[in-house]
Amino acid sequence: MSEFKASPELQKKTVLLISHNFSPEPTGIGKVNGEMMHWLANKGFHCTVITTYPYYPHWKIQPPYKNGWFKKEEVTYPEASGSLTIYRCPLYIPSKPTGKKRLIQDFSYWTSMSWIAWMFVLTKKKHDLIITVAPPFHLGYLGMLIKKKMGGKLIYHIQDMQIEAAQGLNMLASKKLFDYIYKVEKNIINQADYVSGISPGMINKIKFKIDKDVIYFPNWVDTLFFYPLSSPQMLKVKWGYQPDDIVFLYSGAIGEKQGLENMLLTAMDLIDNKKIKFIICGSGPYKDKLMQTAKDKGLVNIDFLPVQDKELFNEFLNMADFHLVLQKGNASDLVMPSKLASILAIGGVPIVTTAAGTSLFDLINDHDLGYIIEPDNHKVLSNLIHNMNLDNSVDKKRENARNYAIKHLNIDNVMNDFLSNVF
């Protein structure tokens, strides 16, 4: 790892993050946000976060937190002279999230987080760098408010092209509403000093909306925490499988855009092969429906597991022979699966559903990291798995995956590039 240390000038810099997801959320945007701000504070920056209480991916407040009122937390980093202050704001959390309920949730934390934003304005609290993370896109307005009143540079960082994804999945029916939302987002992008995205394909789509430079700011992985282990057979026994079982793992959000119903159809196609096992690990609004479907169809070759503890997650990922990175075709280049970074770091071999010409396709294909199949076609997935061999070509992909993660996805390399772009 690099020995980056902020210069005396940078150590005096203040950074504000505005996002509804933050640590200790174990996955997704919250995990990335937490690692970013802890990294900056460890390098001597003075960091502040406006966020909510941790709820993802379980869709309920994670203990020991309680969703009661506003809460302030402070973390110091004596050796680096950095600091981290976290303002947590109350929010509405639907037990069974739908498109409409998520809109209500978005409004709930936008309202509560606005109070903290106005507090900063009234107390004249200034930040050199203001980072807002989309989704949700409308938190960009809080960043615009603070920038307008107090100054500072505004970064609008896009993790997921939420609006396009919602439109592609028909989550809202009104074209007029989408036109208005696009207009609002365009205003945010125009006002931002910097716009960033997590993949080249996403950046191209952002540039199609507006003529503006977009910074490449990919998600990273801790390559010291996630690393290959040498005895996956013993790990399979630990999770209740036979040493010679071939395990295909999906670990991540369980929502509509993943198209996980195709995984169930593949499990049905291959149910006579007693050595092939499937795992869906995670939580989300579609998990109960998938579990009921699997039960109704008697799919004894597929298991549903909860989100695994962080302390066991490296072992859990290493236990699988292949990792399924699934998403529907209409989500291509709108999202870059964050789970992929951890898979590559452990030398995992992904099976990815994506179309030619997307960033995900180019990444896997150009670096020989795994297998690519067309989205929304479970028969192609079934045929690939049926004919899969654990041979030397798989070992080479494992080696390529680990090497790529170390070179391109190490947090120090990614964050150093980011700082050079904004300071």
Short mmCIF file of C-alpha atoms in Angstrom, two decimals:
data_model
loop_
_atom_site.label_atom_id
_atom_site.label_comp_id
_atom_site.label_asym_id
_atom_site.label_seq_id
_atom_site.Cartn_x
_atom_site.Cartn_y
_atom_site.Cartn_z
CA MET A 1 0.00 0.00 0.00
CA SER A 2 1.22 3.52 -0.72
CA GLU A 3 2.40 5.78 2.05
CA PHE A 4 0.36 8.79 0.95
CA LYS A 5 0.19 11.56 3.51
CA ALA A 6 -1.60 14.83 2.91
CA SER A 7 0.62 17.88 2.55
CA PRO A 8 0.30 20.53 5.29
CA GLU A 9 -1.99 22.49 2.96
CA LEU A 10 -4.26 19.50 2.30
CA GLN A 11 -4.35 18.55 5.99
CA LYS A 12 -6.17 21.81 6.61
CA LYS A 13 -8.83 20.94 4.01
CA THR A 14 -12.36 20.13 5.08
CA VAL A 15 -14.52 17.60 3.24
CA LEU A 16 -18.31 17.22 3.52
CA LEU A 17 -20.12 14.10 2.33
CA ILE A 18 -23.89 14.13 1.83
CA SER A 19 -25.37 10.66 1.33
CA HIS A 20 -28.09 8.57 2.91
CA ASN A 21 -25.79 5.52 3.06
CA PHE A 22 -22.74 5.31 5.33
CA SER A 23 -20.85 2.88 7.53
CA PRO A 24 -21.40 0.59 9.33
CA GLU A 25 -23.55 -0.61 6.42
CA PRO A 26 -21.71 -3.75 5.25
CA THR A 27 -22.33 -3.52 1.51
CA GLY A 28 -23.07 -1.14 -1.31
CA ILE A 29 -22.77 2.64 -1.31
CA GLY A 30 -22.68 2.88 2.49
CA LYS A 31 -19.62 0.65 2.68
CA VAL A 32 -17.81 2.65 -0.01
CA ASN A 33 -18.71 6.00 1.58
CA GLY A 34 -17.48 4.86 4.97
CA GLU A 35 -14.17 3.63 3.62
CA MET A 36 -13.65 6.85 1.67
CA MET A 37 -14.20 9.16 4.63
CA HIS A 38 -12.14 7.05 7.03
CA TRP A 39 -9.33 7.00 4.46
CA LEU A 40 -9.42 10.80 4.12
CA ALA A 41 -9.50 11.33 7.89
CA ASN A 42 -6.59 8.92 8.26
CA LYS A 43 -4.64 11.09 5.83
CA GLY A 44 -5.19 14.25 7.86
CA PHE A 45 -8.38 15.69 6.36
CA HIS A 46 -11.17 17.09 8.53
CA CYS A 47 -14.29 15.26 7.38
CA THR A 48 -18.00 15.71 8.02
CA VAL A 49 -20.87 13.46 6.94
CA ILE A 50 -24.60 14.19 6.72
CA THR A 51 -26.31 10.82 6.55
CA THR A 52 -29.04 8.63 8.02
CA TYR A 53 -29.03 5.63 10.31
CA PRO A 54 -27.59 2.39 8.87
CA TYR A 55 -30.40 0.29 7.40
CA TYR A 56 -29.12 -1.29 4.17
CA PRO A 57 -29.25 -4.08 3.02
CA HIS A 58 -31.56 -5.32 5.79
CA TRP A 59 -34.16 -2.55 5.39
CA LYS A 60 -34.24 -1.99 9.13
CA ILE A 61 -32.07 -0.01 11.51
CA GLN A 62 -28.96 -1.93 12.47
CA PRO A 63 -28.27 -2.24 16.21
CA PRO A 64 -27.10 -0.58 18.37
CA TYR A 65 -28.65 2.34 16.46
CA LYS A 66 -32.27 3.38 16.90
CA ASN A 67 -34.23 5.50 14.46
CA GLY A 68 -35.28 8.13 16.94
CA TRP A 69 -33.87 11.61 16.44
CA PHE A 70 -30.76 13.37 15.20
CA LYS A 71 -27.43 12.04 16.45
CA LYS A 72 -23.88 13.40 16.29
CA GLU A 73 -20.81 11.17 16.37
CA GLU A 74 -17.17 12.21 16.45
CA VAL A 75 -14.09 10.15 15.57
CA THR A 76 -10.53 11.38 15.99
CA TYR A 77 -7.37 10.24 14.25
CA PRO A 78 -4.55 11.51 16.51
CA GLU A 79 -1.67 10.10 14.49
CA ALA A 80 -2.91 11.77 11.30
CA SER A 81 -4.37 14.94 12.88
CA GLY A 82 -7.58 14.18 10.99
CA SER A 83 -11.16 14.06 12.25
CA LEU A 84 -14.57 12.70 11.28
CA THR A 85 -17.91 14.12 12.43
CA ILE A 86 -21.09 12.24 11.51
CA TYR A 87 -24.60 13.70 11.66
CA ARG A 88 -27.24 10.98 11.51
CA CYS A 89 -30.77 11.99 10.56
CA PRO A 90 -34.07 10.11 11.05
CA LEU A 91 -35.75 8.48 8.06
CA TYR A 92 -38.72 6.37 7.03
CA ILE A 93 -37.83 2.75 6.25
CA PRO A 94 -40.43 0.61 4.47
CA SER A 95 -40.40 -3.02 5.57
CA LYS A 96 -41.30 -4.05 2.02
CA PRO A 97 -39.87 -1.39 -0.29
CA THR A 98 -41.74 -0.62 -3.50
CA GLY A 99 -41.18 2.15 -6.02
CA LYS A 100 -43.68 4.46 -4.32
CA LYS A 101 -42.47 3.67 -0.81
CA ARG A 102 -38.91 4.42 -1.85
CA LEU A 103 -40.04 7.83 -3.08
CA ILE A 104 -41.52 8.47 0.36
CA GLN A 105 -38.27 7.34 1.93
CA ASP A 106 -36.26 9.65 -0.33
CA PHE A 107 -38.44 12.57 0.75
CA SER A 108 -38.15 11.64 4.44
CA TYR A 109 -34.39 11.77 4.67
CA TRP A 110 -34.09 14.71 2.27
CA THR A 111 -36.28 16.64 4.70
CA SER A 112 -34.39 15.62 7.84
CA MET A 113 -30.96 16.10 6.24
CA SER A 114 -32.01 19.59 5.11
CA TRP A 115 -32.06 20.66 8.77
CA ILE A 116 -28.37 19.86 9.15
CA ALA A 117 -27.54 21.57 5.85
CA TRP A 118 -29.29 24.75 7.00
CA MET A 119 -27.54 24.51 10.37
CA PHE A 120 -24.22 24.62 8.53
CA VAL A 121 -25.39 27.67 6.59
CA LEU A 122 -26.63 29.53 9.68
CA THR A 123 -23.48 28.76 11.67
CA LYS A 124 -21.32 29.65 8.64
CA LYS A 125 -19.64 26.24 8.62
CA LYS A 126 -17.58 26.10 5.42
CA HIS A 127 -16.16 23.09 3.59
CA ASP A 128 -13.51 23.08 0.89
CA LEU A 129 -15.00 20.04 -0.84
CA ILE A 130 -18.67 19.01 -0.86
CA ILE A 131 -19.45 15.51 -2.16
CA THR A 132 -23.01 14.40 -2.88
CA VAL A 133 -23.62 10.81 -3.92
CA ALA A 134 -26.37 9.67 -6.29
CA PRO A 135 -28.59 7.83 -5.81
CA PRO A 136 -30.57 9.62 -4.70
CA PHE A 137 -29.91 12.40 -7.19
CA HIS A 138 -31.89 15.08 -5.34
CA LEU A 139 -29.42 15.24 -2.43
CA GLY A 140 -27.36 17.25 -4.89
CA TYR A 141 -29.60 20.21 -4.03
CA LEU A 142 -28.34 20.18 -0.45
CA GLY A 143 -24.80 20.35 -1.80
CA MET A 144 -25.83 23.22 -4.07
CA LEU A 145 -27.34 25.07 -1.10
CA ILE A 146 -24.19 24.81 1.00
CA LYS A 147 -21.96 25.74 -1.94
CA LYS A 148 -24.09 28.78 -2.81
CA LYS A 149 -24.25 30.09 0.75
CA MET A 150 -20.81 29.12 2.05
CA GLY A 151 -18.61 28.41 -0.97
CA GLY A 152 -16.53 25.30 -1.62
CA LYS A 153 -16.26 22.96 -4.59
CA LEU A 154 -19.20 20.63 -5.28
CA ILE A 155 -18.74 17.08 -6.58
CA TYR A 156 -21.79 15.21 -7.87
CA HIS A 157 -20.70 11.55 -7.74
CA ILE A 158 -22.89 9.04 -9.56
CA GLN A 159 -22.80 5.47 -8.23
CA ASP A 160 -25.93 4.33 -10.03
CA MET A 161 -27.89 6.00 -12.83
CA GLN A 162 -31.03 5.81 -10.76
CA ILE A 163 -33.37 7.72 -13.05
CA GLU A 164 -32.51 5.75 -16.19
CA ALA A 165 -32.71 2.47 -14.28
CA ALA A 166 -36.13 3.36 -12.86
CA GLN A 167 -37.38 4.30 -16.32
CA GLY A 168 -35.99 1.12 -17.90
CA LEU A 169 -37.67 -1.02 -15.24
CA ASN A 170 -40.98 0.91 -15.56
CA MET A 171 -40.96 1.77 -11.86
CA LEU A 172 -42.86 4.99 -12.63
CA ALA A 173 -45.37 5.36 -15.45
CA SER A 174 -45.45 9.12 -16.02
CA LYS A 175 -43.28 10.43 -18.87
CA LYS A 176 -43.88 13.99 -17.70
CA LEU A 177 -42.54 13.10 -14.27
CA PHE A 178 -39.39 11.61 -15.78
CA ASP A 179 -38.91 14.69 -17.98
CA TYR A 180 -39.13 16.88 -14.88
CA ILE A 181 -36.70 14.68 -12.93
CA TYR A 182 -34.17 14.76 -15.77
CA LYS A 183 -34.45 18.55 -15.84
CA VAL A 184 -33.80 18.72 -12.09
CA GLU A 185 -30.76 16.46 -12.37
CA LYS A 186 -29.38 18.47 -15.29
CA ASN A 187 -29.52 21.58 -13.13
CA ILE A 188 -27.51 19.83 -10.40
CA ILE A 189 -24.90 18.66 -12.91
CA ASN A 190 -24.62 22.18 -14.35
CA GLN A 191 -24.04 23.67 -10.90
CA ALA A 192 -21.48 21.08 -9.80
CA ASP A 193 -17.78 21.88 -10.13
CA TYR A 194 -17.05 18.21 -10.81
CA VAL A 195 -19.10 15.22 -11.92
CA SER A 196 -17.78 11.70 -11.45
CA GLY A 197 -18.85 8.16 -12.36
CA ILE A 198 -17.65 4.66 -11.53
CA SER A 199 -17.19 3.14 -15.00
CA PRO A 200 -16.24 4.30 -18.52
CA GLY A 201 -19.62 3.24 -19.89
CA MET A 202 -21.47 5.19 -17.22
CA ILE A 203 -19.27 8.22 -17.92
CA ASN A 204 -20.21 8.07 -21.62
CA LYS A 205 -23.90 8.01 -20.71
CA ILE A 206 -23.44 10.98 -18.37
CA LYS A 207 -21.62 12.92 -21.10
CA PHE A 208 -24.54 12.19 -23.43
CA LYS A 209 -26.76 14.16 -21.03
CA ILE A 210 -24.49 17.19 -20.76
CA ASP A 211 -21.30 18.48 -22.34
CA LYS A 212 -19.01 18.35 -19.32
CA ASP A 213 -15.87 16.52 -18.27
CA VAL A 214 -16.60 13.56 -16.00
CA ILE A 215 -14.02 12.15 -13.58
CA TYR A 216 -13.44 8.40 -13.47
CA PHE A 217 -13.83 7.49 -9.78
CA PRO A 218 -14.32 3.71 -9.51
CA ASN A 219 -15.24 1.73 -6.45
CA TRP A 220 -12.26 0.12 -4.79
CA VAL A 221 -11.54 -2.89 -2.61
CA ASP A 222 -9.31 -3.53 0.38
CA THR A 223 -6.95 -6.08 -1.15
CA LEU A 224 -5.47 -6.83 2.28
CA PHE A 225 -8.87 -7.74 3.75
CA PHE A 226 -10.09 -9.64 0.67
CA TYR A 227 -7.54 -12.15 -0.59
CA PRO A 228 -7.37 -15.72 -1.95
CA LEU A 229 -7.39 -18.70 0.43
CA SER A 230 -5.85 -22.04 -0.43
CA SER A 231 -8.42 -24.56 0.89
CA PRO A 232 -11.89 -23.88 -0.55
CA GLN A 233 -12.89 -27.53 0.01
CA MET A 234 -12.64 -27.13 3.78
CA LEU A 235 -14.58 -23.88 3.59
CA LYS A 236 -17.39 -25.68 1.75
CA VAL A 237 -17.67 -28.11 4.66
CA LYS A 238 -17.83 -25.15 7.05
CA TRP A 239 -20.93 -23.88 5.23
CA GLY A 240 -22.54 -27.31 5.03
CA TYR A 241 -21.51 -28.51 1.58
CA GLN A 242 -19.48 -31.47 0.37
CA PRO A 243 -15.82 -30.80 -0.52
CA ASP A 244 -16.41 -31.79 -4.15
CA ASP A 245 -19.60 -29.77 -4.61
CA ILE A 246 -19.36 -27.05 -7.28
CA VAL A 247 -20.77 -23.90 -5.72
CA PHE A 248 -22.22 -21.01 -7.73
CA LEU A 249 -22.72 -17.97 -5.50
CA TYR A 250 -24.73 -14.79 -5.92
CA SER A 251 -24.01 -12.38 -3.07
CA GLY A 252 -25.54 -8.92 -3.16
CA ALA A 253 -28.74 -6.94 -3.32
CA ILE A 254 -31.87 -8.93 -4.12
CA GLY A 255 -33.99 -6.59 -6.20
CA GLU A 256 -35.76 -6.40 -9.52
CA LYS A 257 -32.85 -5.20 -11.67
CA GLN A 258 -30.74 -8.28 -10.88
CA GLY A 259 -33.05 -10.69 -12.69
CA LEU A 260 -32.47 -13.43 -10.12
CA GLU A 261 -35.50 -15.37 -11.31
CA ASN A 262 -33.18 -16.64 -14.07
CA MET A 263 -30.96 -18.19 -11.40
CA LEU A 264 -33.95 -20.18 -10.17
CA LEU A 265 -34.74 -21.33 -13.71
CA THR A 266 -31.13 -22.45 -14.13
CA ALA A 267 -31.29 -24.34 -10.83
CA MET A 268 -34.39 -26.09 -12.17
CA ASP A 269 -32.60 -27.01 -15.41
CA LEU A 270 -29.66 -28.52 -13.49
CA ILE A 271 -31.45 -30.08 -10.53
CA ASP A 272 -30.45 -33.62 -11.57
CA ASN A 273 -26.75 -32.78 -11.16
CA LYS A 274 -26.30 -33.44 -7.45
CA LYS A 275 -22.88 -31.78 -7.28
CA ILE A 276 -23.97 -28.35 -8.54
CA LYS A 277 -25.17 -26.06 -5.76
CA PHE A 278 -26.50 -22.52 -5.92
CA ILE A 279 -26.48 -19.88 -3.20
CA ILE A 280 -28.33 -16.56 -3.10
CA CYS A 281 -26.90 -14.51 -0.24
CA GLY A 282 -28.19 -11.10 0.75
CA SER A 283 -31.39 -9.24 1.45
CA GLY A 284 -33.82 -7.15 -0.50
CA PRO A 285 -37.44 -6.67 -1.49
CA TYR A 286 -37.61 -9.74 -3.78
CA LYS A 287 -35.99 -12.29 -1.50
CA ASP A 288 -39.22 -13.61 0.03
CA LYS A 289 -40.77 -14.01 -3.41
CA LEU A 290 -37.74 -15.91 -4.72
CA MET A 291 -37.65 -18.15 -1.66
CA GLN A 292 -41.32 -19.02 -2.07
CA THR A 293 -40.84 -19.77 -5.77
CA ALA A 294 -37.88 -22.04 -5.00
CA LYS A 295 -39.91 -23.84 -2.35
CA ASP A 296 -42.92 -24.28 -4.64
CA LYS A 297 -40.74 -25.77 -7.38
CA GLY A 298 -38.80 -28.03 -5.02
CA LEU A 299 -35.40 -26.51 -5.79
CA VAL A 300 -33.33 -28.36 -3.21
CA ASN A 301 -30.12 -27.35 -5.01
CA ILE A 302 -30.42 -23.67 -4.09
CA ASP A 303 -29.95 -22.12 -0.65
CA PHE A 304 -30.85 -18.65 0.58
CA LEU A 305 -28.48 -17.17 3.14
CA PRO A 306 -28.50 -13.87 5.05
CA VAL A 307 -25.80 -11.23 4.66
CA GLN A 308 -22.64 -12.72 6.12
CA ASP A 309 -20.67 -11.13 8.95
CA LYS A 310 -17.76 -9.01 7.80
CA GLU A 311 -15.30 -11.18 9.74
CA LEU A 312 -16.37 -14.25 7.73
CA PHE A 313 -16.97 -12.63 4.37
CA ASN A 314 -13.54 -13.30 2.87
CA GLU A 315 -13.86 -17.01 3.71
CA PHE A 316 -17.42 -17.06 2.41
CA LEU A 317 -16.44 -15.62 -0.97
CA ASN A 318 -13.47 -18.00 -1.22
CA MET A 319 -15.78 -20.95 -0.61
CA ALA A 320 -17.50 -20.50 -3.99
CA ASP A 321 -16.10 -21.93 -7.22
CA PHE A 322 -17.86 -19.35 -9.39
CA HIS A 323 -19.56 -16.02 -8.67
CA LEU A 324 -22.73 -14.94 -10.45
CA VAL A 325 -22.86 -11.23 -11.29
CA LEU A 326 -26.35 -10.88 -12.67
CA GLN A 327 -28.35 -7.93 -13.92
CA LYS A 328 -31.05 -7.38 -16.49
CA GLY A 329 -30.10 -6.23 -19.97
CA ASN A 330 -31.81 -2.86 -19.59
CA ALA A 331 -29.55 -2.05 -16.63
CA SER A 332 -26.34 -2.31 -18.68
CA ASP A 333 -23.90 0.56 -18.02
CA LEU A 334 -26.44 2.20 -15.69
CA VAL A 335 -24.83 0.40 -12.77
CA MET A 336 -21.43 -1.22 -12.21
CA PRO A 337 -21.90 -4.05 -9.68
CA SER A 338 -19.91 -3.08 -6.58
CA LYS A 339 -19.72 -6.77 -5.59
CA LEU A 340 -17.35 -7.40 -8.50
CA ALA A 341 -14.40 -5.67 -6.79
CA SER A 342 -14.45 -8.06 -3.82
CA ILE A 343 -14.83 -11.05 -6.13
CA LEU A 344 -11.76 -10.05 -8.12
CA ALA A 345 -9.75 -9.35 -4.97
CA ILE A 346 -10.16 -12.93 -3.74
CA GLY A 347 -9.26 -14.30 -7.15
CA GLY A 348 -12.84 -15.29 -7.79
CA VAL A 349 -14.15 -16.21 -11.23
CA PRO A 350 -17.28 -14.23 -12.13
CA ILE A 351 -20.00 -15.27 -14.55
CA VAL A 352 -21.37 -11.96 -15.77
CA THR A 353 -24.56 -11.13 -17.65
CA THR A 354 -23.90 -8.11 -19.83
CA ALA A 355 -24.04 -6.99 -23.44
CA ALA A 356 -21.16 -6.32 -25.81
CA GLY A 357 -20.03 -2.70 -25.79
CA THR A 358 -20.65 -2.14 -22.08
CA SER A 359 -17.93 -1.31 -19.56
CA LEU A 360 -18.57 -4.57 -17.75
CA PHE A 361 -18.18 -6.59 -20.96
CA ASP A 362 -14.94 -4.82 -21.86
CA LEU A 363 -13.50 -5.24 -18.37
CA ILE A 364 -14.11 -8.99 -18.18
CA ASN A 365 -13.22 -9.66 -21.81
CA ASP A 366 -10.10 -7.50 -22.14
CA HIS A 367 -8.48 -8.82 -18.96
CA ASP A 368 -9.76 -12.43 -19.16
CA LEU A 369 -11.32 -12.23 -15.71
CA GLY A 370 -14.31 -14.54 -16.11
CA TYR A 371 -17.20 -15.61 -18.33
CA ILE A 372 -19.69 -13.40 -20.16
CA ILE A 373 -23.20 -14.41 -21.20
CA GLU A 374 -26.11 -12.48 -22.61
CA PRO A 375 -28.61 -11.09 -20.08
CA ASP A 376 -32.16 -12.34 -19.58
CA ASN A 377 -31.50 -15.83 -21.00
CA HIS A 378 -31.35 -18.56 -18.38
CA LYS A 379 -30.75 -21.29 -20.97
CA VAL A 380 -27.38 -19.76 -21.86
CA LEU A 381 -26.48 -19.71 -18.17
CA SER A 382 -27.63 -23.31 -17.73
CA ASN A 383 -25.56 -24.50 -20.70
CA LEU A 384 -22.45 -22.68 -19.50
CA ILE A 385 -22.69 -24.17 -16.01
CA HIS A 386 -23.49 -27.65 -17.34
CA ASN A 387 -20.31 -27.62 -19.44
CA MET A 388 -18.08 -25.88 -16.90
CA ASN A 389 -14.74 -27.48 -16.06
CA LEU A 390 -12.40 -26.59 -13.21
CA ASP A 391 -9.34 -26.60 -15.46
CA ASN A 392 -6.23 -24.51 -16.05
CA SER A 393 -8.19 -21.78 -17.83
CA VAL A 394 -10.14 -21.19 -14.62
CA ASP A 395 -6.91 -20.98 -12.63
CA LYS A 396 -5.60 -18.37 -15.07
CA LYS A 397 -8.75 -16.29 -14.65
CA ARG A 398 -8.30 -16.44 -10.87
CA GLU A 399 -4.74 -15.16 -11.21
CA ASN A 400 -5.83 -12.40 -13.59
CA ALA A 401 -8.62 -11.33 -11.23
CA ARG A 402 -6.35 -10.95 -8.22
CA ASN A 403 -3.69 -9.09 -10.20
CA TYR A 404 -6.27 -6.70 -11.66
CA ALA A 405 -7.69 -5.89 -8.22
CA ILE A 406 -4.25 -5.14 -6.77
CA LYS A 407 -3.24 -2.92 -9.68
CA HIS A 408 -6.47 -1.07 -10.46
CA LEU A 409 -8.86 -1.33 -7.49
CA ASN A 410 -6.59 -0.73 -4.50
CA ILE A 411 -8.12 2.05 -2.39
CA ASP A 412 -4.85 4.01 -2.12
CA ASN A 413 -4.43 4.16 -5.89
CA VAL A 414 -8.06 5.15 -6.50
CA MET A 415 -8.17 7.82 -3.79
CA ASN A 416 -4.82 9.34 -4.76
CA ASP A 417 -6.07 9.73 -8.34
CA PHE A 418 -9.30 11.27 -7.05
CA LEU A 419 -7.47 13.85 -4.93
CA SER A 420 -5.24 14.82 -7.83
CA ASN A 421 -8.39 15.60 -9.85
CA VAL A 422 -10.14 17.78 -7.27
CA PHE A 423 -7.33 19.58 -5.40
#
